[in-house]
Short mmCIF file of C-alpha atoms in Angstrom, two decimals:
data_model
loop_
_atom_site.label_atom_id
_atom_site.label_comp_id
_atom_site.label_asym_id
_atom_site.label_seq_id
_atom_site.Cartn_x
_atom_site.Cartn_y
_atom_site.Cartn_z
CA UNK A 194 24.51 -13.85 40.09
CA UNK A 195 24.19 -16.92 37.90
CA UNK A 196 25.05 -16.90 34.24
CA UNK A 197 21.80 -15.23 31.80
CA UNK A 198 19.64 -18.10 29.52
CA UNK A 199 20.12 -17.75 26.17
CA UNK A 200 16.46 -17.00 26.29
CA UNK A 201 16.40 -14.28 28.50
CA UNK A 202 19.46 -12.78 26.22
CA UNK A 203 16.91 -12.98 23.58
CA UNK A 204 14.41 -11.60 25.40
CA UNK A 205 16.22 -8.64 26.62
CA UNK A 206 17.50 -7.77 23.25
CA UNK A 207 14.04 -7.54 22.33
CA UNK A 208 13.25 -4.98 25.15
CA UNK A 209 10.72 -8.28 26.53
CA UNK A 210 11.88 -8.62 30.07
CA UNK A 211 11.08 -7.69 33.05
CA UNK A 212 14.44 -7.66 34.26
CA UNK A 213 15.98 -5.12 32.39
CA UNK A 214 18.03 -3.44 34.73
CA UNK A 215 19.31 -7.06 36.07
CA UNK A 216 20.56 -8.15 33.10
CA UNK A 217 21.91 -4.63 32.19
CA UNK A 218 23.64 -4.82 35.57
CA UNK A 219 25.00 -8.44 35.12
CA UNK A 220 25.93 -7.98 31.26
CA UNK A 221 28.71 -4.86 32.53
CA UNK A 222 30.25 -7.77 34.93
CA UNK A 223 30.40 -10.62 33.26
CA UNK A 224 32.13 -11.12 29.61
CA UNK A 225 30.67 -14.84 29.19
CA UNK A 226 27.12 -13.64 29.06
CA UNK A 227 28.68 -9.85 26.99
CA UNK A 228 29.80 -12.81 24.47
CA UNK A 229 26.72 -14.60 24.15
CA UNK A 230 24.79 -11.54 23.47
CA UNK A 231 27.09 -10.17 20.79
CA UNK A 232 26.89 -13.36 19.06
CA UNK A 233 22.86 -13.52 19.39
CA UNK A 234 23.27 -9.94 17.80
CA UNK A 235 25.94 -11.04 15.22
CA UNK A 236 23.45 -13.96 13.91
CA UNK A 237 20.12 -11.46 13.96
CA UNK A 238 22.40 -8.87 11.88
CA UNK A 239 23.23 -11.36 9.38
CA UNK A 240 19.58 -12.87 9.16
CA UNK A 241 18.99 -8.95 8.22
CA UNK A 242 21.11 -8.41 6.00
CA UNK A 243 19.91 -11.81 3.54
CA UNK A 244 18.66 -9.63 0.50
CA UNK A 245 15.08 -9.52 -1.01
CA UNK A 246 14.63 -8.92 -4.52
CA UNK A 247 12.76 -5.75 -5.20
CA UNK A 248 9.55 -6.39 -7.39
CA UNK A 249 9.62 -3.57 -9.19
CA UNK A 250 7.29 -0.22 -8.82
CA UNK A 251 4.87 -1.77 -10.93
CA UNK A 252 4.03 -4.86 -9.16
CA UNK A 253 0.78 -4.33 -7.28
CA UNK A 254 -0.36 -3.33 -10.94
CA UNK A 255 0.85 -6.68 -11.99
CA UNK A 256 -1.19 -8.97 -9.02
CA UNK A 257 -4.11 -7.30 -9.95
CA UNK A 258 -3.94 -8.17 -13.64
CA UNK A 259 -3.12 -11.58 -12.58
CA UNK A 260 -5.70 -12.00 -9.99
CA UNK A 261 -8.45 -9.73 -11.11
CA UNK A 262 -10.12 -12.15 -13.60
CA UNK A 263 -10.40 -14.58 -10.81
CA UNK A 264 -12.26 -11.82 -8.27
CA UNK A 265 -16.43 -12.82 -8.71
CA UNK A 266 -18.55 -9.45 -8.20
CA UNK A 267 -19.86 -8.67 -4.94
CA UNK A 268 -23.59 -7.98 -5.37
CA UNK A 269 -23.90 -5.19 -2.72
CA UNK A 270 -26.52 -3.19 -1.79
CA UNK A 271 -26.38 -0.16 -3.59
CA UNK A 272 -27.02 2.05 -1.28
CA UNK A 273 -24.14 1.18 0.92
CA UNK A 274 -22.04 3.47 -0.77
CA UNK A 275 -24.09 5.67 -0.52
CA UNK A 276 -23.34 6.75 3.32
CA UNK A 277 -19.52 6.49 2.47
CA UNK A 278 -18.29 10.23 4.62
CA UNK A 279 -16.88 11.21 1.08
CA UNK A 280 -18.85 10.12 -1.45
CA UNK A 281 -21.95 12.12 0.72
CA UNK A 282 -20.28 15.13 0.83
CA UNK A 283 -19.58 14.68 -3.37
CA UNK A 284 -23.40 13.44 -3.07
CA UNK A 285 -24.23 16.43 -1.49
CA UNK A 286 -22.85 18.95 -4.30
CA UNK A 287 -24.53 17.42 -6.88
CA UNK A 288 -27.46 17.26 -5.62
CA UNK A 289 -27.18 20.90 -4.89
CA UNK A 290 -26.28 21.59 -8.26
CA UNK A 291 -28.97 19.73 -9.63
CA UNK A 292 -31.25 21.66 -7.31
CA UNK A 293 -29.38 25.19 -8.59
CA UNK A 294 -30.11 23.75 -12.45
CA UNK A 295 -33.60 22.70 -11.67
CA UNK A 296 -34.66 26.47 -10.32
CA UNK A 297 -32.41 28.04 -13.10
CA UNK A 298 -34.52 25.78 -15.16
CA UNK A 299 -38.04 27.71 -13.88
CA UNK A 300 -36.58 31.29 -13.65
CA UNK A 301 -35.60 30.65 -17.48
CA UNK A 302 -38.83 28.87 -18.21
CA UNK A 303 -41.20 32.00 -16.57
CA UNK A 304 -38.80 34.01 -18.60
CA UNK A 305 -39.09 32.92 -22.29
CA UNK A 306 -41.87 31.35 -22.39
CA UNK A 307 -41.78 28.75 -25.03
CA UNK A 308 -38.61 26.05 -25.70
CA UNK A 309 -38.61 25.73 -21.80
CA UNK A 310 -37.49 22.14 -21.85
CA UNK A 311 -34.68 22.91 -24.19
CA UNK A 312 -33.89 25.92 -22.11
CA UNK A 313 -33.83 24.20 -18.70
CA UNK A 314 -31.40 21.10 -20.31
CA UNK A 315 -29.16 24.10 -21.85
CA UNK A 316 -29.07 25.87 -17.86
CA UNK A 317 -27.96 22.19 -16.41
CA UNK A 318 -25.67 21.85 -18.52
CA UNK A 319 -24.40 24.94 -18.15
CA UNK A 320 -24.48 24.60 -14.22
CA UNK A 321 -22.42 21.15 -14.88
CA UNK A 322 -19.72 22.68 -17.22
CA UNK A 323 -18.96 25.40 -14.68
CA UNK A 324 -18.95 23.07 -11.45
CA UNK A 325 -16.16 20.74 -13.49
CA UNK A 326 -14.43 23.45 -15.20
CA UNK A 327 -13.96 24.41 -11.09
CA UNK A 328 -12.92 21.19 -10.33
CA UNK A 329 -10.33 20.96 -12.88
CA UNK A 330 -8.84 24.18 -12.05
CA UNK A 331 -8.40 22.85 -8.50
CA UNK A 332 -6.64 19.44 -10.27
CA UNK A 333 -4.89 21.47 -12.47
CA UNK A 334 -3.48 23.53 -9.60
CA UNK A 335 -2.76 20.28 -7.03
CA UNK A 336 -0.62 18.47 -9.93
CA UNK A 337 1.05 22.27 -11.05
CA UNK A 338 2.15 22.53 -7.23
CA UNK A 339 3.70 18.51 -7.44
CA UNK A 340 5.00 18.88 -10.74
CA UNK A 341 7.17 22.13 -9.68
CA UNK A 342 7.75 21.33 -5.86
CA UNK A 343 11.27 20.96 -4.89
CA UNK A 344 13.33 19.71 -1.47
CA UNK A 345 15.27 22.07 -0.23
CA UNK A 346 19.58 21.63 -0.01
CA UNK A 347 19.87 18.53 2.49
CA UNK A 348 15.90 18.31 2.85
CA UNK A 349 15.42 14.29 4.18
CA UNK A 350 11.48 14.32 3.85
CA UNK A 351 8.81 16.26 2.28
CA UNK A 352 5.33 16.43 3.83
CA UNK A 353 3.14 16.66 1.06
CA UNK A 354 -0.18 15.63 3.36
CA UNK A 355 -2.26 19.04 3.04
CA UNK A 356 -1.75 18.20 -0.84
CA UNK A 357 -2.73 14.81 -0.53
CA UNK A 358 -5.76 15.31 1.75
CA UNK A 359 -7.26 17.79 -1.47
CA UNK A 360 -6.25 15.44 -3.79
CA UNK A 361 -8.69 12.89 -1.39
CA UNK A 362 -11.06 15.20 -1.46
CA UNK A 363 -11.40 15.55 -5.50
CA UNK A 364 -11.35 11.96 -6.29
CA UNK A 365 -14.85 11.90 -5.41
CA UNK A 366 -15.85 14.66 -6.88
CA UNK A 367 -14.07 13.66 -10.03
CA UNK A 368 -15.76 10.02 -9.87
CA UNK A 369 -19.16 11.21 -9.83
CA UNK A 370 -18.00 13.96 -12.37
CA UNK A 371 -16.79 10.81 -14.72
CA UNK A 372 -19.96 8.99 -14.73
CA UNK A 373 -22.20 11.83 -15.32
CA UNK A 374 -19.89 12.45 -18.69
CA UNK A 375 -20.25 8.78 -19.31
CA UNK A 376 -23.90 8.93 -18.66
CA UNK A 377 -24.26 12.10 -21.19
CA UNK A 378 -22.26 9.95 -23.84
CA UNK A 379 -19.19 12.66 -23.42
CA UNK A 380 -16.45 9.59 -24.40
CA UNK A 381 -13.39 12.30 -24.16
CA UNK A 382 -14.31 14.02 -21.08
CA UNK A 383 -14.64 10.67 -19.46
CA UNK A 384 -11.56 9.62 -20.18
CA UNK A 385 -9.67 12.59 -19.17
CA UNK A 386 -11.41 12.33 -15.95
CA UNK A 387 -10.92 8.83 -15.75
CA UNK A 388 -7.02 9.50 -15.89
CA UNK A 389 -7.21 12.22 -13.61
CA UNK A 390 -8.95 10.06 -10.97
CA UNK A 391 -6.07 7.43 -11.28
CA UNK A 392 -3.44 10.20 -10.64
CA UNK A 393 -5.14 11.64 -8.11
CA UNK A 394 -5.65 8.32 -5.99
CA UNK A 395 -2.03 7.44 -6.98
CA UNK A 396 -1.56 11.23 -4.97
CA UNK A 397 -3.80 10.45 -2.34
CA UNK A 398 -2.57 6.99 -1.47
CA UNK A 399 1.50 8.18 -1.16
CA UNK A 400 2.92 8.25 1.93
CA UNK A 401 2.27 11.63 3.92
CA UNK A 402 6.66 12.43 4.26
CA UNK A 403 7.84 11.24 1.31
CA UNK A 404 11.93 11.08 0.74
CA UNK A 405 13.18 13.02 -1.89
CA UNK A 406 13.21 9.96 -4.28
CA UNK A 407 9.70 8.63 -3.79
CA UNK A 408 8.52 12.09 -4.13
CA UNK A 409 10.55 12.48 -7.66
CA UNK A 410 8.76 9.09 -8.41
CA UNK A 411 5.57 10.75 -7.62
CA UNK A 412 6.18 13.46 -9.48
CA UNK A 413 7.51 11.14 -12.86
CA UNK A 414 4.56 9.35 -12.62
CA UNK A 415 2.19 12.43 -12.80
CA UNK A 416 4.56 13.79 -15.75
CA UNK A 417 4.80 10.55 -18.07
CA UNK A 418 0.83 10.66 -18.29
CA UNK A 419 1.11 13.81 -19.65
CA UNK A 420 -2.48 14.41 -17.23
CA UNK A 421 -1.62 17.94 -16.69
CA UNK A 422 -2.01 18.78 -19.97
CA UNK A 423 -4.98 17.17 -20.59
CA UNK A 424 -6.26 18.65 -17.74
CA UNK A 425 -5.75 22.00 -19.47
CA UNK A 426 -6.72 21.03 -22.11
CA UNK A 427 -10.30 19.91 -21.29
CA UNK A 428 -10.63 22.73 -19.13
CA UNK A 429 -9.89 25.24 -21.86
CA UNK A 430 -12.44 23.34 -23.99
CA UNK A 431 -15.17 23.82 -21.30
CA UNK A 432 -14.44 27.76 -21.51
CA UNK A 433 -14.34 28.38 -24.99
CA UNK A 434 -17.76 25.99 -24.98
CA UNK A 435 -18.97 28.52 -21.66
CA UNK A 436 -17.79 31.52 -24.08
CA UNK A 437 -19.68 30.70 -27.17
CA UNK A 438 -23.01 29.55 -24.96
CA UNK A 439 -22.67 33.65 -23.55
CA UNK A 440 -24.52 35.93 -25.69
CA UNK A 441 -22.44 39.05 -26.45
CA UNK A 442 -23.52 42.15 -25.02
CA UNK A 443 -25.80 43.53 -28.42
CA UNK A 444 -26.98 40.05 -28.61
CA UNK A 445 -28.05 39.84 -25.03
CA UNK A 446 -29.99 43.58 -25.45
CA UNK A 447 -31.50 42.42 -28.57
CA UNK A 448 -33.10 39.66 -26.57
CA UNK A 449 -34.18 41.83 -23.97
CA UNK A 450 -36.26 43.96 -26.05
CA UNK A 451 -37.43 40.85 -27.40
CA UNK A 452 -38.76 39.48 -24.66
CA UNK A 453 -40.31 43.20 -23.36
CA UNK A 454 -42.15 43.26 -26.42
CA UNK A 455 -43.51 39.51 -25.64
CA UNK B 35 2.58 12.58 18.08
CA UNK B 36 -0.70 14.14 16.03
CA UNK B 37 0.66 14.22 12.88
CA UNK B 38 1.36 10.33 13.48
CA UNK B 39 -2.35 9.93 14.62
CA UNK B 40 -3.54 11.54 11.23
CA UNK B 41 -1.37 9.39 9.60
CA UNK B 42 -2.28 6.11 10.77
CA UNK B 43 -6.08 7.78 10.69
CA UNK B 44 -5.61 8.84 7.29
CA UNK B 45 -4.53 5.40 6.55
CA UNK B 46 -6.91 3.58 7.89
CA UNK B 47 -10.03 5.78 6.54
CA UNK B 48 -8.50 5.45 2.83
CA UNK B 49 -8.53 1.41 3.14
CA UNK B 50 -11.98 1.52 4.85
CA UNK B 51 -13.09 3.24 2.15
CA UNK B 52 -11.79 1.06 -0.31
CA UNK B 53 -12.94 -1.71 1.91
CA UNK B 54 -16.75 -0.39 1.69
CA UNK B 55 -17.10 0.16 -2.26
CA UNK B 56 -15.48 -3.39 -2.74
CA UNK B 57 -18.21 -4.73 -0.26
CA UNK B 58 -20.88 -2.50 -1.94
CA UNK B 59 -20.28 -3.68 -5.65
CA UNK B 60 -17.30 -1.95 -6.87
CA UNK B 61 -14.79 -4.80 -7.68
CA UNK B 62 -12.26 -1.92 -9.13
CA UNK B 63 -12.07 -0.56 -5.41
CA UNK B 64 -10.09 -3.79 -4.46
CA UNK B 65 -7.76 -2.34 -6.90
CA UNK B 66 -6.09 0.19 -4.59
CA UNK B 67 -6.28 -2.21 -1.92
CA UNK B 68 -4.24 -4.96 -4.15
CA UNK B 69 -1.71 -1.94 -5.65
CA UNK B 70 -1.18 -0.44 -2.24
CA UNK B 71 0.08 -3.52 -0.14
CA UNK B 72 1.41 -6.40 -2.68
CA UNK B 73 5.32 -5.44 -2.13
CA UNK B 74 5.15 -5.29 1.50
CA UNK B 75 3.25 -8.75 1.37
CA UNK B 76 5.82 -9.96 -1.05
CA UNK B 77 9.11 -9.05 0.92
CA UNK B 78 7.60 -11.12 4.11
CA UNK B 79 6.56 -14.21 1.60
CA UNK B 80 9.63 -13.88 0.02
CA UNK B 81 11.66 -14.05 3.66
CA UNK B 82 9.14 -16.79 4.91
CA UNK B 83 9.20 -19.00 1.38
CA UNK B 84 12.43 -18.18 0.59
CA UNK B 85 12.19 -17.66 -3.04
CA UNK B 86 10.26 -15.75 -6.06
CA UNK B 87 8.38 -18.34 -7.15
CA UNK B 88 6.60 -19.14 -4.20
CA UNK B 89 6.60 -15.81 -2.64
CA UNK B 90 4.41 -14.66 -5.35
CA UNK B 91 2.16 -17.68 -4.85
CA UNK B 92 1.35 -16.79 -1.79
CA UNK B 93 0.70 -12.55 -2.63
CA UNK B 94 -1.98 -13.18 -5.28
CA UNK B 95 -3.08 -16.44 -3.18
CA UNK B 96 -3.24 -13.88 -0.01
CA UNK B 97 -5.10 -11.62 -2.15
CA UNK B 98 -7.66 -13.66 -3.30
CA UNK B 99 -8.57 -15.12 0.07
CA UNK B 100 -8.72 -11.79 1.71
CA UNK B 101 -11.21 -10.50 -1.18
CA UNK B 102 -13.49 -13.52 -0.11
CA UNK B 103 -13.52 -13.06 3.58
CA UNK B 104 -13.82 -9.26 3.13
CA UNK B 105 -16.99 -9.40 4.67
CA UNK B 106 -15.88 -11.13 7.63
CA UNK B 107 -13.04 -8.31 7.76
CA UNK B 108 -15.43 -5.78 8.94
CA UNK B 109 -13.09 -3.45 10.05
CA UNK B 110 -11.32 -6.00 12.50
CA UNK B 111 -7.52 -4.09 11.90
CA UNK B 112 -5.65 -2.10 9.29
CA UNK B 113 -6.75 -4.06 5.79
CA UNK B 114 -2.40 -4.31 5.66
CA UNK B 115 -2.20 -5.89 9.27
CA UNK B 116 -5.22 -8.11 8.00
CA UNK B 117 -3.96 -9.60 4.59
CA UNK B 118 -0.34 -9.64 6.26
CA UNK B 119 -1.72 -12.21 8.28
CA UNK B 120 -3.78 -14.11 5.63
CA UNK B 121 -0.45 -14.54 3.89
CA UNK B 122 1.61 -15.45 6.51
CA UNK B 123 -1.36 -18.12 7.34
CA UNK B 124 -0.94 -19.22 3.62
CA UNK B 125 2.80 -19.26 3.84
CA UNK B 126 3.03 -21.08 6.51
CA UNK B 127 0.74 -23.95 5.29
CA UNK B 128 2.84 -24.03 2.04
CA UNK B 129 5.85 -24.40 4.33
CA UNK B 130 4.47 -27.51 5.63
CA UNK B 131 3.70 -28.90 2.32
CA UNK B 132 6.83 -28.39 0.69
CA UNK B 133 8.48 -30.36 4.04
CA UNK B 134 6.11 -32.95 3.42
CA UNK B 135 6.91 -33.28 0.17
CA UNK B 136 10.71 -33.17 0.66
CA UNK B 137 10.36 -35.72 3.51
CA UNK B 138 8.43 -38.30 0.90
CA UNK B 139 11.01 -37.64 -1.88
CA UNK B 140 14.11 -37.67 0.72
CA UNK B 141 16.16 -36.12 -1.99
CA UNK B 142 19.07 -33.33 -0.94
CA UNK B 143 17.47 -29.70 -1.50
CA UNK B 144 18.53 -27.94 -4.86
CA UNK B 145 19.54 -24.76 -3.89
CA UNK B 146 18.05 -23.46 -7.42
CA UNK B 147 14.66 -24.59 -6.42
CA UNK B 148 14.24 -24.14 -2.41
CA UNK B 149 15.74 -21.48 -0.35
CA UNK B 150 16.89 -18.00 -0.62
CA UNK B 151 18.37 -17.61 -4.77
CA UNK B 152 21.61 -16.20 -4.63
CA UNK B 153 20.64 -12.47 -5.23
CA UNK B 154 24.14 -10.91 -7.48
CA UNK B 155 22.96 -7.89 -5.09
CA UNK B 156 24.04 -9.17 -2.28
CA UNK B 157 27.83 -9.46 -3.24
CA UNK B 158 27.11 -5.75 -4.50
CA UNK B 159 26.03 -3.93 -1.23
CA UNK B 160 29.75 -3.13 -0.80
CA UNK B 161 31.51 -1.35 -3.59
CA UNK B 162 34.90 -2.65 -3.28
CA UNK B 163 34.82 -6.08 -1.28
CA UNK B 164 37.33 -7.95 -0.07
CA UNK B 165 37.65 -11.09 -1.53
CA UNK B 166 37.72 -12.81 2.06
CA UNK B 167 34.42 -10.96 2.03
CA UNK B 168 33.29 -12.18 -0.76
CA UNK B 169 33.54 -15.49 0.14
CA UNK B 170 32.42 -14.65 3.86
CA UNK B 171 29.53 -13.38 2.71
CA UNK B 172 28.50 -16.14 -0.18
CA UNK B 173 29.32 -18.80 2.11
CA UNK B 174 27.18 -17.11 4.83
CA UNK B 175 24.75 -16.68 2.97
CA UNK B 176 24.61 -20.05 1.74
CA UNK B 177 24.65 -21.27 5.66
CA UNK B 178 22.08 -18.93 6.76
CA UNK B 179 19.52 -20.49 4.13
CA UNK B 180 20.20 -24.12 5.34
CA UNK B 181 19.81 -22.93 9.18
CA UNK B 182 16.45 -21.16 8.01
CA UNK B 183 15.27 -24.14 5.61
CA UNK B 184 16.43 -26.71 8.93
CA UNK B 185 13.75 -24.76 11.15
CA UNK B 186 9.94 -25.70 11.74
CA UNK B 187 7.36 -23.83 9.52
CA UNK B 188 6.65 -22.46 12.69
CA UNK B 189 10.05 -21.52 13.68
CA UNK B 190 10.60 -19.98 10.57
CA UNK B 191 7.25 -17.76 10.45
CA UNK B 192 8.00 -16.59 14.01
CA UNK B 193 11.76 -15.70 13.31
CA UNK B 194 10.83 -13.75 10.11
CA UNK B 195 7.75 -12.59 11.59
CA UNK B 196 9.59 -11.21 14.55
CA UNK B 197 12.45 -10.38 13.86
CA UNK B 198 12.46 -9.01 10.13
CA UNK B 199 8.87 -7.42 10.21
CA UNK B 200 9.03 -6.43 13.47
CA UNK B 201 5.97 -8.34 14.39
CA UNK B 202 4.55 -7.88 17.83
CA UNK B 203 4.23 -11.37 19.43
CA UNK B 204 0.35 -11.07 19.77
CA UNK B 205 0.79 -10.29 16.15
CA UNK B 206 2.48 -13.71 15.51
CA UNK B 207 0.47 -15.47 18.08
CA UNK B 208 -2.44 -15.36 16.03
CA UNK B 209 -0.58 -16.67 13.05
CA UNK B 210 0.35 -19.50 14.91
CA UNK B 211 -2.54 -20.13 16.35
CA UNK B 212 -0.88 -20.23 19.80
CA UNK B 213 -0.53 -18.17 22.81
CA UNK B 214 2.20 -15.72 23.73
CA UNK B 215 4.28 -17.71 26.08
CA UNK B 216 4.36 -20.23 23.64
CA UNK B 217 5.31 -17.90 20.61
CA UNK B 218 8.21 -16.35 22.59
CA UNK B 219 9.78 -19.79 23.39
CA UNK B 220 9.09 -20.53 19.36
CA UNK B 221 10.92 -17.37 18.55
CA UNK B 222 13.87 -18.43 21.05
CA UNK B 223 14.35 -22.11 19.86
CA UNK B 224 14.76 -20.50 16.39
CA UNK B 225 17.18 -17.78 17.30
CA UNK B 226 19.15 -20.31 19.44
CA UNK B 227 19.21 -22.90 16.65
CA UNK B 228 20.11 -19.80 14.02
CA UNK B 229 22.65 -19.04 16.56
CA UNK B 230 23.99 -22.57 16.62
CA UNK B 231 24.32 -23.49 12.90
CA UNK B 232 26.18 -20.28 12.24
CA UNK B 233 28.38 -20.41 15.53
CA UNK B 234 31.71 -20.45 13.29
CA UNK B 235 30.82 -17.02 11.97
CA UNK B 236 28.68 -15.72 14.74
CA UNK B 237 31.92 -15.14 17.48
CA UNK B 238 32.63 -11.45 18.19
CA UNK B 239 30.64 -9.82 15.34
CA UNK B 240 32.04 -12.33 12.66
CA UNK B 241 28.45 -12.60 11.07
CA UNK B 242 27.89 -8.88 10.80
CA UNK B 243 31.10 -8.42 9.30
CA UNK B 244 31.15 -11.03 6.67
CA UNK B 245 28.04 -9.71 5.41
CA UNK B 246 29.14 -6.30 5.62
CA UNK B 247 26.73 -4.92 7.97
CA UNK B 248 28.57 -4.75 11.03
CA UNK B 249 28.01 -0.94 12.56
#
């Protein structure tokens, strides 16, 4: 058999021929074409090894400060977003929770009587402090299970997709969650949430097997916001705030005879 | 095999979602896009340009563009694939410039300005190197960025496309506006001129082994 191309050396070591088991075959005889093979290797193993700076962790951050000034809006439609497959299921809950609020709103107004509006407004909000307080128990409890996660003795990779595919699942939830506290002038509680979200995407967006030392990054990252604890925080707010909205149990029978004798 | 499908899925639904609220208003969405690909974008600019400086260039360049097409993007490919290949496109165009521009000034490249910096990491991959090494490796170096910097733009984006990224040809095809017959023979000219300039190192593993990556 004649001598192989450089080409079709090339093309072999890239698994791109057809004539695999030729040039296998004629590569064991002859120790010209062995040569020229090694050497084609030698050069691609050196073009490999040239090094590339690393940017640093932070440098996506950094493009988009540098390029986000320069990105116009894009005047969409607004309902686009609308039919996102997340956002409708998020759509979806609060809508049924404004549904819940709006009939709490009439059982409470055939109820009492007078100071319905007041009443209704104090049952929504009520409705929303127990839907996020829920929400941020199930943060709370996807950052707690990061946070204290650990690989086992010789552990390569760590699948942390079930984790990430709640942590998906909440960002939405929290978005929506954010605006309505933004909309209701609740400054802290937006920006709580608005950390939370970041962390949460940050969660969402990692790689589903992480090694052990992207997944102690990870886990840095979530620590050095401190978010947990504001998480808690917040969350132990929105009880004591659920607490002192309950009536105790003589106020509550006090109000019942009340409203009998009405 | 399913767990890869999610992944790739899971992937692809989290940039088409980012993709959407971008496209719907949401300028902040581009965000994660931006965050989530710039290194991967840099280390191929970096390999194609050969330095920071321009590498960088051509990441918030890459960026930019792919933000105005987005509409056209529709979906096409993975958002990565798709803004891989905007900045290759950009890369390679900046290629020709600079080539241009050296040709009009016919002045010797300054290694501080064009080609690969000498990283101090790459004397540091091995802990205790000889100093035959040493030099080996510096001096390899050195020849390896004047065989790159000697090859067409195209060369050069079809070597580093292929054969650091692991770039199907199709993949590279498209950057080079050509067709797949054609990129293969580009890819092979390069090798075989790579090959070529470094033939005093590249005999019996030489290369590898000055560099210290011989297996």
């Amino acid at each position: 058999m004649k001598h192989v191309t450089e080409e079709e050396l090339i093309a072999y070591r890239d698994g791109e021929t057809n004539r695999r088991e030729a040039i296998g075959a004629h590569l064991k005889e002859c120790p010209e074409c062995a040569r020229e093979l090694e050497q084609i290797e030698a050069v691609l193993s050196a073009l490999n090894a040239l090094p590339v700076p690393e940017p640093g962790e932070d440098y996506g951050q950094r493009v988009w400060w540098q390029i986000a000034s320069r990105l116009p809006e894009k005047k969409g439609k607004w309902w686009e977003g609308l039919f996102l497959p997340r956002r409708m299921v998020a759509f979806a809950t609060v809508a049924a929770l404004i549904v819940l609020a709006f009939f709490a709103g009439r059982v409470t107004r055939h109820s009492t009587g007078g100071g319905d509006v007041a009443d209704a407004s104090k049952v929504r909000e009520r409705v929303l402090v127990v839907a996020v307080g829920e929400h941020l128990g199930r943060s709370e409890m996807i950052l707690m299970e990061l946070v204290n996660a650990q690989p086992g003795p010789g552990q390569k990779t760590m699948n942390i997709s079930a984790t990430q595919k709640r942590a998906e699942d909440l960002v939405e939830e929290n978005r929506l969650y954010r605006q309505t506290a933004l909309r209701d002038g609740d400054a802290a509680m937006a920006s709580t949430l608005d950390e939370l979200e970041r962390v949460l995407l940050d969660i969402a967006n990692s790689p589903d097997e992480v090694t052990p030392a992207q997944f102690e990054s990870l886990r840095k990252r979530i620590e050095s916001k401190g978010i947990l604890f504001k998480v808690r925080v917040v969350n132990q707010d929105l009880r004591e705030r659920e607490k002192a909205r309950k009536p105790s149990p003589e106020q509550e029978k006090t109000g019942v005879k009340e409203r009998n004798k009405a | 095999m399913r767990e890869g499908i999610e992944k790739v899925d899971g992937e692809a639904i989290s940039d088409a979602v980012a993709v959407q609220r971008t496209l719907a208003g949401e300028r902040d969405a581009y965000r994660v896009l931006v965050e989530r690909h710039s290194r991967s974008v840099f280390r191929m600019a970096y390999r194609m340009t050969g330095n920071s400086h321009d590498a960088e260039d051509v990441v918030q360049e890459a960026f930019l563009r792919a933000y105005q097409k987005l509409e056209k993007f529709a979906g096409e490919a993975n958002f990565g694939t798709w803004v891989y290949r905007i900045a290759a496109n950009y890369a390679i165009d900046r290629l020709r410039q600079r080539n241009v521009e050296k040709a009009r000034r016919r002045m010797p490249s300054n290694p501080g300005e064009e080609g690969f910096e000498v990283d101090p990491l790459s004397t540091a991959q091995d802990p205790a190197p000889s100093p035959e090494r040493l030099a080996g490796s510096t001096q390899l170096a050195a020849k390896m960025k004047d065989a790159l910097e000697a090859l067409t733009p195209a060369e050069r984006t079809a070597v580093v496309m292929r054969h650091w990224e692991g770039c199907a040809i199709e993949e590279i095809a498209a950057v080079l506006k050509s067709n797949s017959n054609a990129t293969k023979n580009t890819v092979f000219r390069a090798v075989g001129k790579l090959r070529r300039a470094l033939e005093p190192f590249a005999g019996s593993n030489q290369a590898a082994r000055a560099m210290g990556t011989e297996s």
